[in-house]
XYZ file of N, CA and C in Angstrom:
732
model
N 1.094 -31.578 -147.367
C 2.358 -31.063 -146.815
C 2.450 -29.582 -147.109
N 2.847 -28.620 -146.179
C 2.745 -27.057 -146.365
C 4.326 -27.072 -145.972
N 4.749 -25.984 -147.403
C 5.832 -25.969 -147.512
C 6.418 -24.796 -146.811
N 7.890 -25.010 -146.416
C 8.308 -23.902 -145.207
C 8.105 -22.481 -145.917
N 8.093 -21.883 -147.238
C 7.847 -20.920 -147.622
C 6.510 -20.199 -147.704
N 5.699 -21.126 -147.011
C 3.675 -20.612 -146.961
C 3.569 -21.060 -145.441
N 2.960 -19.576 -144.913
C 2.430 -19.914 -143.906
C 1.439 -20.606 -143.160
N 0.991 -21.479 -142.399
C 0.054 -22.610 -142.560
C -1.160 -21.963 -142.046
N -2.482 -21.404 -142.882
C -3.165 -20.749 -142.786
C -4.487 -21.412 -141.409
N -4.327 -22.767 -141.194
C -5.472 -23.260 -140.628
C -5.834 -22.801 -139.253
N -6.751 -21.979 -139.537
C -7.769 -21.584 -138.415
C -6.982 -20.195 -137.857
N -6.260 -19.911 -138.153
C -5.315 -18.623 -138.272
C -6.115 -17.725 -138.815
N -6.068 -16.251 -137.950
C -6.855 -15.194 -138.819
C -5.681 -14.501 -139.013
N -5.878 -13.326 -139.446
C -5.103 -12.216 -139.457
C -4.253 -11.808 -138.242
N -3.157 -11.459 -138.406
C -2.355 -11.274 -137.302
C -2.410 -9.260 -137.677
N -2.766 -9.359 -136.870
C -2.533 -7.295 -136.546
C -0.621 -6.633 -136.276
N -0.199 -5.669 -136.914
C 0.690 -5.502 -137.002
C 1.107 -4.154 -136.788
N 0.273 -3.376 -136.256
C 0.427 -2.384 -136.320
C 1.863 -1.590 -134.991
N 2.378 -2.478 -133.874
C 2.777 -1.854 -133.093
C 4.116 -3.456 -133.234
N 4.293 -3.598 -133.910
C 4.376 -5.109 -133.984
C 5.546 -5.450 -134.998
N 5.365 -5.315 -135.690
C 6.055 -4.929 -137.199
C 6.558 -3.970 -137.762
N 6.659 -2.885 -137.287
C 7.791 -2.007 -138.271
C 7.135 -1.512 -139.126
N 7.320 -0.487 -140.111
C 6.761 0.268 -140.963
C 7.843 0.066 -142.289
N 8.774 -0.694 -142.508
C 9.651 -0.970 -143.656
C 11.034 -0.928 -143.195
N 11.248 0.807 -142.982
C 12.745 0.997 -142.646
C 13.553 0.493 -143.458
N 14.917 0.734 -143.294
C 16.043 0.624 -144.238
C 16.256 -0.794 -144.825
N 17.211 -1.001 -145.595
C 17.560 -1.984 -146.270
C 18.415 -3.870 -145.144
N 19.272 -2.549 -144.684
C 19.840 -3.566 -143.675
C 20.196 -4.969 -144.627
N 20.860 -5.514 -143.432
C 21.869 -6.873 -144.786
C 21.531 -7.848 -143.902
N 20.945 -9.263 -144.727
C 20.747 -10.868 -144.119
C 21.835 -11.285 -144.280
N 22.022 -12.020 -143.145
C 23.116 -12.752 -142.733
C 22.438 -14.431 -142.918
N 23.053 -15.313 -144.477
C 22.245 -16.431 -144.530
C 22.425 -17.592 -142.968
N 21.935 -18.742 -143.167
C 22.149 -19.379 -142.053
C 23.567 -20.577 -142.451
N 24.708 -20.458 -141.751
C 25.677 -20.468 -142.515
C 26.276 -21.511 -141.217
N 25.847 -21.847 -140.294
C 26.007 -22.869 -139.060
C 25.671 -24.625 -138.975
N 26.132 -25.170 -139.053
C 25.804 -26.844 -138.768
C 24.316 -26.855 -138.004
N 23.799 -27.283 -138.712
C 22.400 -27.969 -137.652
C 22.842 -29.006 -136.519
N 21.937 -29.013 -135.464
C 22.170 -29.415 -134.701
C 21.535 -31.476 -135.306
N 21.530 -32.786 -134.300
C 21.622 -33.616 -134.852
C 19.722 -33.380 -134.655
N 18.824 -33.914 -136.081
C 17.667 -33.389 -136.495
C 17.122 -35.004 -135.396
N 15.553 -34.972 -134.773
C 14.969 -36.151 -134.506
C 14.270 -36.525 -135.789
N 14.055 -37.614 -135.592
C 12.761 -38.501 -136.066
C 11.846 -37.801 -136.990
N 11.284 -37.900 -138.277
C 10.600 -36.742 -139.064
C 9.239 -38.282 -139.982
N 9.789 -39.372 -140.106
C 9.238 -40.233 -140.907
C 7.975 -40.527 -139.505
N 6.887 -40.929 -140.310
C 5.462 -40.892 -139.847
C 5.658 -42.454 -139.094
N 6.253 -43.394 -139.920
C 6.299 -44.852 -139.478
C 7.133 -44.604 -138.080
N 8.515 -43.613 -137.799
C 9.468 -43.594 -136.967
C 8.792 -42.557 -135.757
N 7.403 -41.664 -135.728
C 7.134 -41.479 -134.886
C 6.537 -41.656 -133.557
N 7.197 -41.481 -132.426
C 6.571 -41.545 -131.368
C 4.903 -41.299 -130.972
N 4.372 -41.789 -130.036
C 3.096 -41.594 -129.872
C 3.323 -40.447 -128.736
N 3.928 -40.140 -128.292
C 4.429 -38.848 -127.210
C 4.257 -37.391 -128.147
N 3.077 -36.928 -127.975
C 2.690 -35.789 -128.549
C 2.907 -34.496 -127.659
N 2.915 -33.363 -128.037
C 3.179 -32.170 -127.801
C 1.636 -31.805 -126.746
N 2.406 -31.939 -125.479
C 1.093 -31.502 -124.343
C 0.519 -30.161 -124.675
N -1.395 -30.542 -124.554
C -1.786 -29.081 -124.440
C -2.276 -29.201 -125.962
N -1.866 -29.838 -126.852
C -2.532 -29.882 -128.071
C -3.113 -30.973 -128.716
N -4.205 -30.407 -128.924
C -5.249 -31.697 -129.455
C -5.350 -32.252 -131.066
N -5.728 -33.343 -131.667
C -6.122 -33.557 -132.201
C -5.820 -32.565 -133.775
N -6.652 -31.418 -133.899
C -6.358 -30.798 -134.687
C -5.578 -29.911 -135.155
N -4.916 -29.304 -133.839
C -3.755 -28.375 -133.770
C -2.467 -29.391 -133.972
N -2.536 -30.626 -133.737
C -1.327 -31.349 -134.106
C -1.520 -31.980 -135.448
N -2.288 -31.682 -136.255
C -2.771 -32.095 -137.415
C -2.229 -31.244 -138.035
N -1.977 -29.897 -137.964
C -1.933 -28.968 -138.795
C -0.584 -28.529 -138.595
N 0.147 -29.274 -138.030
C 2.094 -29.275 -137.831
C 2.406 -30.337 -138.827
N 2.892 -29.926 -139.607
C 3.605 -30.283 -140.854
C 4.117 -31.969 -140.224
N 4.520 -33.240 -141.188
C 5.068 -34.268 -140.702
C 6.483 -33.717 -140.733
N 7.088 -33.255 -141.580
C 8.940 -32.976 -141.207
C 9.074 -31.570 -140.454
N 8.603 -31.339 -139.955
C 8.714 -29.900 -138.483
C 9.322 -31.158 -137.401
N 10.227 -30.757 -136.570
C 10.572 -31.205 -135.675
C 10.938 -30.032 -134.276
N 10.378 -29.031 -134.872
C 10.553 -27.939 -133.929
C 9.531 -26.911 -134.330
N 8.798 -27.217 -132.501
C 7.791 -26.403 -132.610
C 7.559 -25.105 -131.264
N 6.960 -23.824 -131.505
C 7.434 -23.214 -130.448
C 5.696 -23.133 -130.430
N 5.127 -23.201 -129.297
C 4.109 -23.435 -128.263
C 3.620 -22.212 -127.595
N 2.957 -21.142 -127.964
C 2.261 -20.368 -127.273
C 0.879 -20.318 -126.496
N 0.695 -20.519 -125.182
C -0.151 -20.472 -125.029
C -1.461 -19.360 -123.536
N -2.063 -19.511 -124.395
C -2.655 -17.704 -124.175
C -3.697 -18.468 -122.415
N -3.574 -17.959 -121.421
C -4.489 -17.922 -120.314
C -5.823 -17.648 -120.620
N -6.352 -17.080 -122.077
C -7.838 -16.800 -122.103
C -7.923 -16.231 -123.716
N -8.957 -16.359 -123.702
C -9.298 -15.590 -124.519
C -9.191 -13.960 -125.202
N -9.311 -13.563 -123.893
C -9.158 -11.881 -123.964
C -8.010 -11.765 -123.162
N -7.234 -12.694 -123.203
C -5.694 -12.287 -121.829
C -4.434 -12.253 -122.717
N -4.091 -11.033 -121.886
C -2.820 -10.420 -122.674
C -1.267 -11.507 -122.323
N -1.812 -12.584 -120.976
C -0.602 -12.890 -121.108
C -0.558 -14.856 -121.730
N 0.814 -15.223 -121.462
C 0.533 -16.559 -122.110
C 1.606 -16.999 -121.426
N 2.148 -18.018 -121.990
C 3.334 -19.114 -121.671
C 3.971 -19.670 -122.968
N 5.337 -19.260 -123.585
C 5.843 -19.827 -124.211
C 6.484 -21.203 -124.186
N 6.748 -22.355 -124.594
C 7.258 -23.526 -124.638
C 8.043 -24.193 -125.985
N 9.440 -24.142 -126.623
C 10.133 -24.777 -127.578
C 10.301 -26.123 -127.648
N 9.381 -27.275 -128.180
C 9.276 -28.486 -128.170
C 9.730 -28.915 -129.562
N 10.908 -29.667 -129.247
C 11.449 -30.714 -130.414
C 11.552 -31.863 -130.063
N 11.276 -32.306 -131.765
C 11.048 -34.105 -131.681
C 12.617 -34.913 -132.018
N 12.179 -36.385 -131.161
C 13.211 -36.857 -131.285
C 12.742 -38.206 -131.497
N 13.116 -39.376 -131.115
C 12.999 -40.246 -131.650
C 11.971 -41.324 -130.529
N 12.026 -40.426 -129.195
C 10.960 -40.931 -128.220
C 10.316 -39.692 -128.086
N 9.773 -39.228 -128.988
C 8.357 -37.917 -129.441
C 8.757 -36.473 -128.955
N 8.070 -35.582 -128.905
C 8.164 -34.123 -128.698
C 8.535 -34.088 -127.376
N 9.916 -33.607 -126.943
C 10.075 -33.097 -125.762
C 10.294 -31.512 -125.723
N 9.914 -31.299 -124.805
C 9.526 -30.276 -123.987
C 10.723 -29.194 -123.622
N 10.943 -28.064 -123.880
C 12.234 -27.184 -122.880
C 11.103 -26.265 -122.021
N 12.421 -25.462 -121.475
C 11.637 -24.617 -120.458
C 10.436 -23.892 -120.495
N 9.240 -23.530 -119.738
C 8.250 -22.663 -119.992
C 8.718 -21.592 -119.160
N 8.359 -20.275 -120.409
C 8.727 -19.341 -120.599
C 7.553 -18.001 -119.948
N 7.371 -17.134 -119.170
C 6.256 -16.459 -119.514
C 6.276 -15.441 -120.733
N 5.250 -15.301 -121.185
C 5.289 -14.542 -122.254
C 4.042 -13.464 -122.235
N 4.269 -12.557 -123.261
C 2.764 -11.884 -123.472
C 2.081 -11.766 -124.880
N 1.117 -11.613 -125.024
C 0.375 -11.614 -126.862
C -0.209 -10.292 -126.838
N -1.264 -10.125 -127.341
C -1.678 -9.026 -127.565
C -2.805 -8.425 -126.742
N -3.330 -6.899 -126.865
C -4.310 -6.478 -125.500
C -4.975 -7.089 -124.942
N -5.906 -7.678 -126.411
C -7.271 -7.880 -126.033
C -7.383 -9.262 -126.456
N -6.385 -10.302 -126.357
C -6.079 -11.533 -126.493
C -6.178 -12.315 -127.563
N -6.859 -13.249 -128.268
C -6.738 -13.898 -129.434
C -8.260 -13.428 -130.109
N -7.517 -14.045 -131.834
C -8.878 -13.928 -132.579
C -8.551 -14.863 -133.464
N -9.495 -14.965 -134.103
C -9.985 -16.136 -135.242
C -9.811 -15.676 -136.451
N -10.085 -14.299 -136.432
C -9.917 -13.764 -137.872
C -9.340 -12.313 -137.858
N -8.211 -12.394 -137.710
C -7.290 -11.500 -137.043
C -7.619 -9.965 -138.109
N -7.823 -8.682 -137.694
C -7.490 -7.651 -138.755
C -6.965 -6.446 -138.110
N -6.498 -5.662 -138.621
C -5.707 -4.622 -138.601
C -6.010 -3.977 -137.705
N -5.203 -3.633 -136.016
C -6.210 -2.803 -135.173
C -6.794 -3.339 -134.352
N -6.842 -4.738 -134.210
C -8.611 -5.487 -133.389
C -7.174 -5.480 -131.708
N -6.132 -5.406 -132.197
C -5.416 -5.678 -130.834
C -5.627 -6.987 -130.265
N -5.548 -8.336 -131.374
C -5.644 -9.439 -130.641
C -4.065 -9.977 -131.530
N -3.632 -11.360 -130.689
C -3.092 -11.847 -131.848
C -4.218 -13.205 -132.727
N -3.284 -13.493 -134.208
C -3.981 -14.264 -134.337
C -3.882 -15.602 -133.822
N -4.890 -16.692 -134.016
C -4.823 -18.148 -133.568
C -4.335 -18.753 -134.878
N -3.845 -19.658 -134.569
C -3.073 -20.746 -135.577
C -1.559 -21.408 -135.718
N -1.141 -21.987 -136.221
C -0.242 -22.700 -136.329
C 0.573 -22.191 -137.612
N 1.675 -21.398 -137.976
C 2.430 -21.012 -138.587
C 3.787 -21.166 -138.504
N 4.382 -21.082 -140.095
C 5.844 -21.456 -140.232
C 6.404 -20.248 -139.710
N 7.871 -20.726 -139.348
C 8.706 -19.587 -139.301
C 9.961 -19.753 -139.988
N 10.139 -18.577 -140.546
C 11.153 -18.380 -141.612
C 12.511 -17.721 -141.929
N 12.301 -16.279 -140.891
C 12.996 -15.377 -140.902
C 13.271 -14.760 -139.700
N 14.221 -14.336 -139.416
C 14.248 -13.216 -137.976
C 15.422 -12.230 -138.634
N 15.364 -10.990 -137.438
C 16.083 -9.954 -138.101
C 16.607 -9.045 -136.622
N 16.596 -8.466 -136.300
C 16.658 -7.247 -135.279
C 17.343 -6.110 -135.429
N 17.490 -4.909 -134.258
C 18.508 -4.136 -134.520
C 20.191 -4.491 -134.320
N 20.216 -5.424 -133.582
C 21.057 -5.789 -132.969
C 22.104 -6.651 -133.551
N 22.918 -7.296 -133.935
C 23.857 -7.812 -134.925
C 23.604 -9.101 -134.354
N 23.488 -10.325 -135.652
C 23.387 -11.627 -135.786
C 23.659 -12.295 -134.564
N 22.903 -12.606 -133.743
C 23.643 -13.397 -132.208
C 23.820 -14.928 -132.462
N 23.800 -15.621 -133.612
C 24.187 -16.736 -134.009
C 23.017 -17.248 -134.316
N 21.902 -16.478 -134.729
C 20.673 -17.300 -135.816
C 21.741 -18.626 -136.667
N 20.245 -19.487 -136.505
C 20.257 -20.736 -137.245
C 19.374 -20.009 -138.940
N 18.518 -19.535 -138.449
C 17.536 -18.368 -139.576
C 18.180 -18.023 -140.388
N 17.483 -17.195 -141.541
C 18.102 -15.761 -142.021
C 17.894 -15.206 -141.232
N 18.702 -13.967 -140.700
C 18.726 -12.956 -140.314
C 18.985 -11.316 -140.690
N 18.293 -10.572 -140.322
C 18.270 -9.220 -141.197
C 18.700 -8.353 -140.107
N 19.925 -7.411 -140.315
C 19.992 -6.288 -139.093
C 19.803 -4.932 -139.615
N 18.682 -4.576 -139.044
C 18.443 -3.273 -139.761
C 18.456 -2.083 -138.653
N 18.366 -1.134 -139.080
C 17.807 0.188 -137.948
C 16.303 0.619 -137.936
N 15.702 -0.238 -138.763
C 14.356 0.290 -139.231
C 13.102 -0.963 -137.479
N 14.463 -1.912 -137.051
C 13.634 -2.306 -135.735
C 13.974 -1.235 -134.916
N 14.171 -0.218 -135.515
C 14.027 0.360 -133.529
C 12.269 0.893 -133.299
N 11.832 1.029 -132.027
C 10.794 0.520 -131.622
C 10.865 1.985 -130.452
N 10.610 2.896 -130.777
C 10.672 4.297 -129.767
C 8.944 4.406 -128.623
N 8.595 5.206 -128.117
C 7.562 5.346 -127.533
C 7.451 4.022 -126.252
N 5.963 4.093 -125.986
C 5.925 3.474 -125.078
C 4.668 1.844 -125.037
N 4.387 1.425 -124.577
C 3.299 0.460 -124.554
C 2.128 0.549 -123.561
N 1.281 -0.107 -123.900
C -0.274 0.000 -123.042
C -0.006 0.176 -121.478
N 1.278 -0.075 -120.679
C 1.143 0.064 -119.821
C 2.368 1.342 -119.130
N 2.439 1.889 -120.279
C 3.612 3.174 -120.039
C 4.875 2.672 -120.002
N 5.046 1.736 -120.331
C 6.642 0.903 -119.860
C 7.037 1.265 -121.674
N 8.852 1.500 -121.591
C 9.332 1.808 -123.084
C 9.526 0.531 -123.626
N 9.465 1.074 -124.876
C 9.133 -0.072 -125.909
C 11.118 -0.037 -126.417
N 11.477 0.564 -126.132
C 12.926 0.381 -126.248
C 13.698 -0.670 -126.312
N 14.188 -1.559 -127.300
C 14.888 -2.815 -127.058
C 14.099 -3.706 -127.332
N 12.463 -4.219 -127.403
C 11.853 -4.958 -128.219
C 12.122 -5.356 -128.990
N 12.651 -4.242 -129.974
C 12.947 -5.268 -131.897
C 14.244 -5.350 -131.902
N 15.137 -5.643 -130.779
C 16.575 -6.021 -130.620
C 16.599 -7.211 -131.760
N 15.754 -8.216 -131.439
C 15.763 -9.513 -131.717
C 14.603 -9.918 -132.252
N 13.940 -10.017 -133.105
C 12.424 -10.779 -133.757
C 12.613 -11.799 -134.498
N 11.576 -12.317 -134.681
C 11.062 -13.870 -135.708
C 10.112 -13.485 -136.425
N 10.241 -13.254 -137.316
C 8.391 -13.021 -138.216
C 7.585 -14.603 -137.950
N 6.393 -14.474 -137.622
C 5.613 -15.852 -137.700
C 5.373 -15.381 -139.202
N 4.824 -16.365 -140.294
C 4.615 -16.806 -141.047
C 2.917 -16.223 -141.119
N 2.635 -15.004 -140.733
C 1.158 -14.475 -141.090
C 0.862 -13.905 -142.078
N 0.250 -13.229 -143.024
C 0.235 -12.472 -144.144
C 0.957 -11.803 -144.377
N 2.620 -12.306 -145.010
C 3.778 -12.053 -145.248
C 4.466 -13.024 -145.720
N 5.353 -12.371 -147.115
C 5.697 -13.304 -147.611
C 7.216 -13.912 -147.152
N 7.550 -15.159 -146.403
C 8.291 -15.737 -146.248
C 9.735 -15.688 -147.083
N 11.006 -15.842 -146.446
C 12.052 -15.603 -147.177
C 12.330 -14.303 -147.735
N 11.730 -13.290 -146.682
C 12.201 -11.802 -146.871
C 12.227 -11.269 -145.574
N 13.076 -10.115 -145.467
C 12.873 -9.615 -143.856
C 11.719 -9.567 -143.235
N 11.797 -9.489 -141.812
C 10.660 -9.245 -141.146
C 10.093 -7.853 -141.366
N 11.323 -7.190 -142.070
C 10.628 -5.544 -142.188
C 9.852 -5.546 -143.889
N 9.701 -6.473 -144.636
C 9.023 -6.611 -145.491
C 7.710 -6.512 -145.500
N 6.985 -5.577 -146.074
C 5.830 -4.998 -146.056
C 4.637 -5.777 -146.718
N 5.127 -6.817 -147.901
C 3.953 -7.209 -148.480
C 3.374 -8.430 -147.569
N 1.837 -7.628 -148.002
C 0.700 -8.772 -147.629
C -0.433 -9.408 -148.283
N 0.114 -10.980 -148.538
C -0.670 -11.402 -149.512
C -2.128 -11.426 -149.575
N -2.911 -11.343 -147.683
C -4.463 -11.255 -147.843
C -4.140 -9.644 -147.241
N -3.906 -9.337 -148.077
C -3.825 -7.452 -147.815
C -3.605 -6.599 -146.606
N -3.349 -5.833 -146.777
C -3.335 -4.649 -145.308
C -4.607 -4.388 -144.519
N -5.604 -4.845 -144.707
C -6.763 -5.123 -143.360
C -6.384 -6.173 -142.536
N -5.839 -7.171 -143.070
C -5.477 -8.197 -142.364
C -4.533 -8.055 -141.207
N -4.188 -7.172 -141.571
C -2.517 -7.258 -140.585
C -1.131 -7.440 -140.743
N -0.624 -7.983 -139.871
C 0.698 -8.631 -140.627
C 1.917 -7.868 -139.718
N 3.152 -8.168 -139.582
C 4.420 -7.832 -139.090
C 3.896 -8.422 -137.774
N 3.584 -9.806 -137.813
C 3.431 -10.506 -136.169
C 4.718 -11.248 -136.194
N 5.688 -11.003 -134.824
C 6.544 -11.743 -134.574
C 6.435 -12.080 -132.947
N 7.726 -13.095 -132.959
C 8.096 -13.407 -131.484
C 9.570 -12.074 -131.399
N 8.926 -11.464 -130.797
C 10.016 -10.322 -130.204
C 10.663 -10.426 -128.701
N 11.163 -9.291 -128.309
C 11.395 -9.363 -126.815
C 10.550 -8.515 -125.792
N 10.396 -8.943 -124.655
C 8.899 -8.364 -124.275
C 9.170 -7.133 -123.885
N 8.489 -6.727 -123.339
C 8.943 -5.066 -122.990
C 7.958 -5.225 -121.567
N 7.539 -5.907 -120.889
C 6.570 -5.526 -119.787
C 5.280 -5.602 -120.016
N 4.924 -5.888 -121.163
C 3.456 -5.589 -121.070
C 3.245 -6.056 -122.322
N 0.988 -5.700 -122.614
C 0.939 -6.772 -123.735
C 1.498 -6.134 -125.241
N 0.750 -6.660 -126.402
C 1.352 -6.677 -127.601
C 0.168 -5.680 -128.599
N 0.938 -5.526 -129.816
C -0.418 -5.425 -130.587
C -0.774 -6.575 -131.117
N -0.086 -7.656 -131.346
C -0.250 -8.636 -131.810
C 0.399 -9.627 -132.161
N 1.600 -9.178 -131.390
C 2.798 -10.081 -131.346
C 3.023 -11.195 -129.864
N 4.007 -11.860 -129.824
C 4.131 -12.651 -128.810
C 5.639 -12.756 -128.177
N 5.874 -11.963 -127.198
C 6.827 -11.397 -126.234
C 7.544 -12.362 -125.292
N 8.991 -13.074 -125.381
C 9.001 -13.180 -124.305
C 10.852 -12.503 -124.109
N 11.377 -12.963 -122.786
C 12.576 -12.168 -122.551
C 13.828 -12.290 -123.400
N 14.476 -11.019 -123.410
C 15.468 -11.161 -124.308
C 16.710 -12.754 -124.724
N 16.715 -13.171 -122.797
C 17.690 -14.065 -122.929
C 16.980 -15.221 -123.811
N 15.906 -15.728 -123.890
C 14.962 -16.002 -124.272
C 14.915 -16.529 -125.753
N 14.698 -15.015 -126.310
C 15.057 -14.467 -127.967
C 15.801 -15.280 -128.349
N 16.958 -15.019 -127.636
C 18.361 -15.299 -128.213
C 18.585 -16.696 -128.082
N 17.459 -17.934 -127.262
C 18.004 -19.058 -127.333
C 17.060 -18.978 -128.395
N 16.119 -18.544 -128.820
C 15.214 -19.849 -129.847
C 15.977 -19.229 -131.120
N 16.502 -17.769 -131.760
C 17.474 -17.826 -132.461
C 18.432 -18.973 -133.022
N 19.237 -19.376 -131.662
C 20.349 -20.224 -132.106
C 19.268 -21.829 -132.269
N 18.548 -21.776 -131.850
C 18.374 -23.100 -131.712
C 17.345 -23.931 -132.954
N 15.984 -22.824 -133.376
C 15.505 -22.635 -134.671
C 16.052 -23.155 -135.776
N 16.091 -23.838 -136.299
C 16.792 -24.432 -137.491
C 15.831 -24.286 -139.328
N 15.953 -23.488 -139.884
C 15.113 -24.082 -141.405
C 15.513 -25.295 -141.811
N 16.168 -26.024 -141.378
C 16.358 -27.265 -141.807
C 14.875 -28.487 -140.992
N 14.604 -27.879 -139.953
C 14.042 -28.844 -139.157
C 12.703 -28.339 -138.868
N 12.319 -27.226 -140.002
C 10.848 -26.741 -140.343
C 9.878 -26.706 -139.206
N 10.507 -25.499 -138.471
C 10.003 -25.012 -137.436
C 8.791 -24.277 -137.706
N 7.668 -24.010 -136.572
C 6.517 -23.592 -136.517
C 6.221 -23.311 -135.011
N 5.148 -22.272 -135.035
C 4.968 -21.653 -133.791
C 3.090 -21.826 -134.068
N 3.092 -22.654 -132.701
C 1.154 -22.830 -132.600
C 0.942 -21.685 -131.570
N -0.136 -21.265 -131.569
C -0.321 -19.645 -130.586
C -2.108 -19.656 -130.556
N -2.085 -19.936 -129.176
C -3.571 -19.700 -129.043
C -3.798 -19.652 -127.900
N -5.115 -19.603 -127.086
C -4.825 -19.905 -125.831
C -5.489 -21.064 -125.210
N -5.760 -21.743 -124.307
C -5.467 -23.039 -124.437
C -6.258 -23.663 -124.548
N -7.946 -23.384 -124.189
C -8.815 -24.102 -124.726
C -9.468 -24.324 -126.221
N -8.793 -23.052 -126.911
C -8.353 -23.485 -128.523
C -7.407 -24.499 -128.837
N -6.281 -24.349 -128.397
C -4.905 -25.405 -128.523
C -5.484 -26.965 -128.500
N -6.367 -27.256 -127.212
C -6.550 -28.460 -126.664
C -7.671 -29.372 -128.146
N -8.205 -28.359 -129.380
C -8.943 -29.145 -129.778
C -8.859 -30.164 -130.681
């Protein structure tokens, strides 16, 4: 069992962070998660459904915790492809259902295995999520949430489009970073080659350094809907990894 405070390292490389994550910035104040959970599904192994989370095989559903009941689903068109398809699947008591698919984007030069600082991929794997933060004031996170000024996000992206309004809203995935601190928290436990400050942000048009993008309205549902009670996780790969 991998506990919601460690990110679930399997087959996960390094997540790159460089355009992605923030450089520290100010202090800014968490807002704890201070809202009723919504009613949780099915979490006991005897009480689960055989209705598994489409698109994932065998080992990628191995490596989702038994009490996660909410899982957010990235999945990448290729290998080297910047774009993907997001999907928020929670379990209930007749197995993982499905919400809307989302388009999304990851990073330039698409996924890696052993993610490091710079390579412009994101990483592959299955990770907790813990925290979100933005510039933007608490839109009713289930999360902690952190509002700082240190997300603002100036310049532009790989395809000239502004990066303006991106870090409105983020999620840190659970990559070489320690959990239960802002997303603008700098430490990294397999060090600064590795990477790190990978979140689900808001997209801006184009790909990532190593994050996973999709639209603001977007953001703001998996915010409210995210629960730490119901030990959420985000699988991210693209899909003939996912399927194994």
């Amino acid at each position: 069992m991998i506990n919601r405070r460690t990110a679930l390292p399997l087959l996960a490389s390094p997540l790159l962070l460089t355009g992605c994550g923030g450089s520290g910035g100010e202090a800014g104040h968490r807002t704890p998660p201070t809202r009723p959970a919504p009613a949780t599904g099915t979490t006991s192994q005897a009480e689960q459904s055989p209705r598994g989370i489409p698109g994932l095989g065998p080992t990628r559903t191995a490596a989702i915790p038994e009490r996660c009941t909410q899982a957010v689903v990235a999945t990448g068109r290729g290998p080297n492809s910047a774009q993907c398809t997001v999907v928020l699947h929670q379990r209930t008591a007749d197995g993982w259902q499905p919400g809307p698919s989302w388009p999304a984007h990851n990073a330039l030069h698409g996924w890696s295995s052993h993610h490091m600082l710079g390579d412009l991929r994101s990483p592959l794997g299955v990770y907790t999520l813990s925290d979100a933060g933005g510039l933007l004031p608490d839109p009713g996170s289930r999360l902690p949430y952190h509002e700082s000024s240190g997300f603002r996000s100036p310049g532009t992206g790989f395809e000239g489009e502004p990066l303006d309004g991106c870090f409105d809203y983020v999620i840190a995935i659970d990559y070489n970073r320690r959990p239960g601190t802002s997303p603008l928290d700098w430490t990294r436990p397999l060090g600064p080659k590795r990477g790190g400050g990978v979140w689900l942000h808001v997209d801006h048009g184009g790909p990532t350094h190593g994050c996973v993008s999709v639209a603001k309205a977007h953001m703001k549902d998996l915010l409210r809907t995210l629960d730490p009670a119901r030990h959420p996780v985000v699988a991210m790969g693209y899909a003939d990894w996912l399927a194994v």
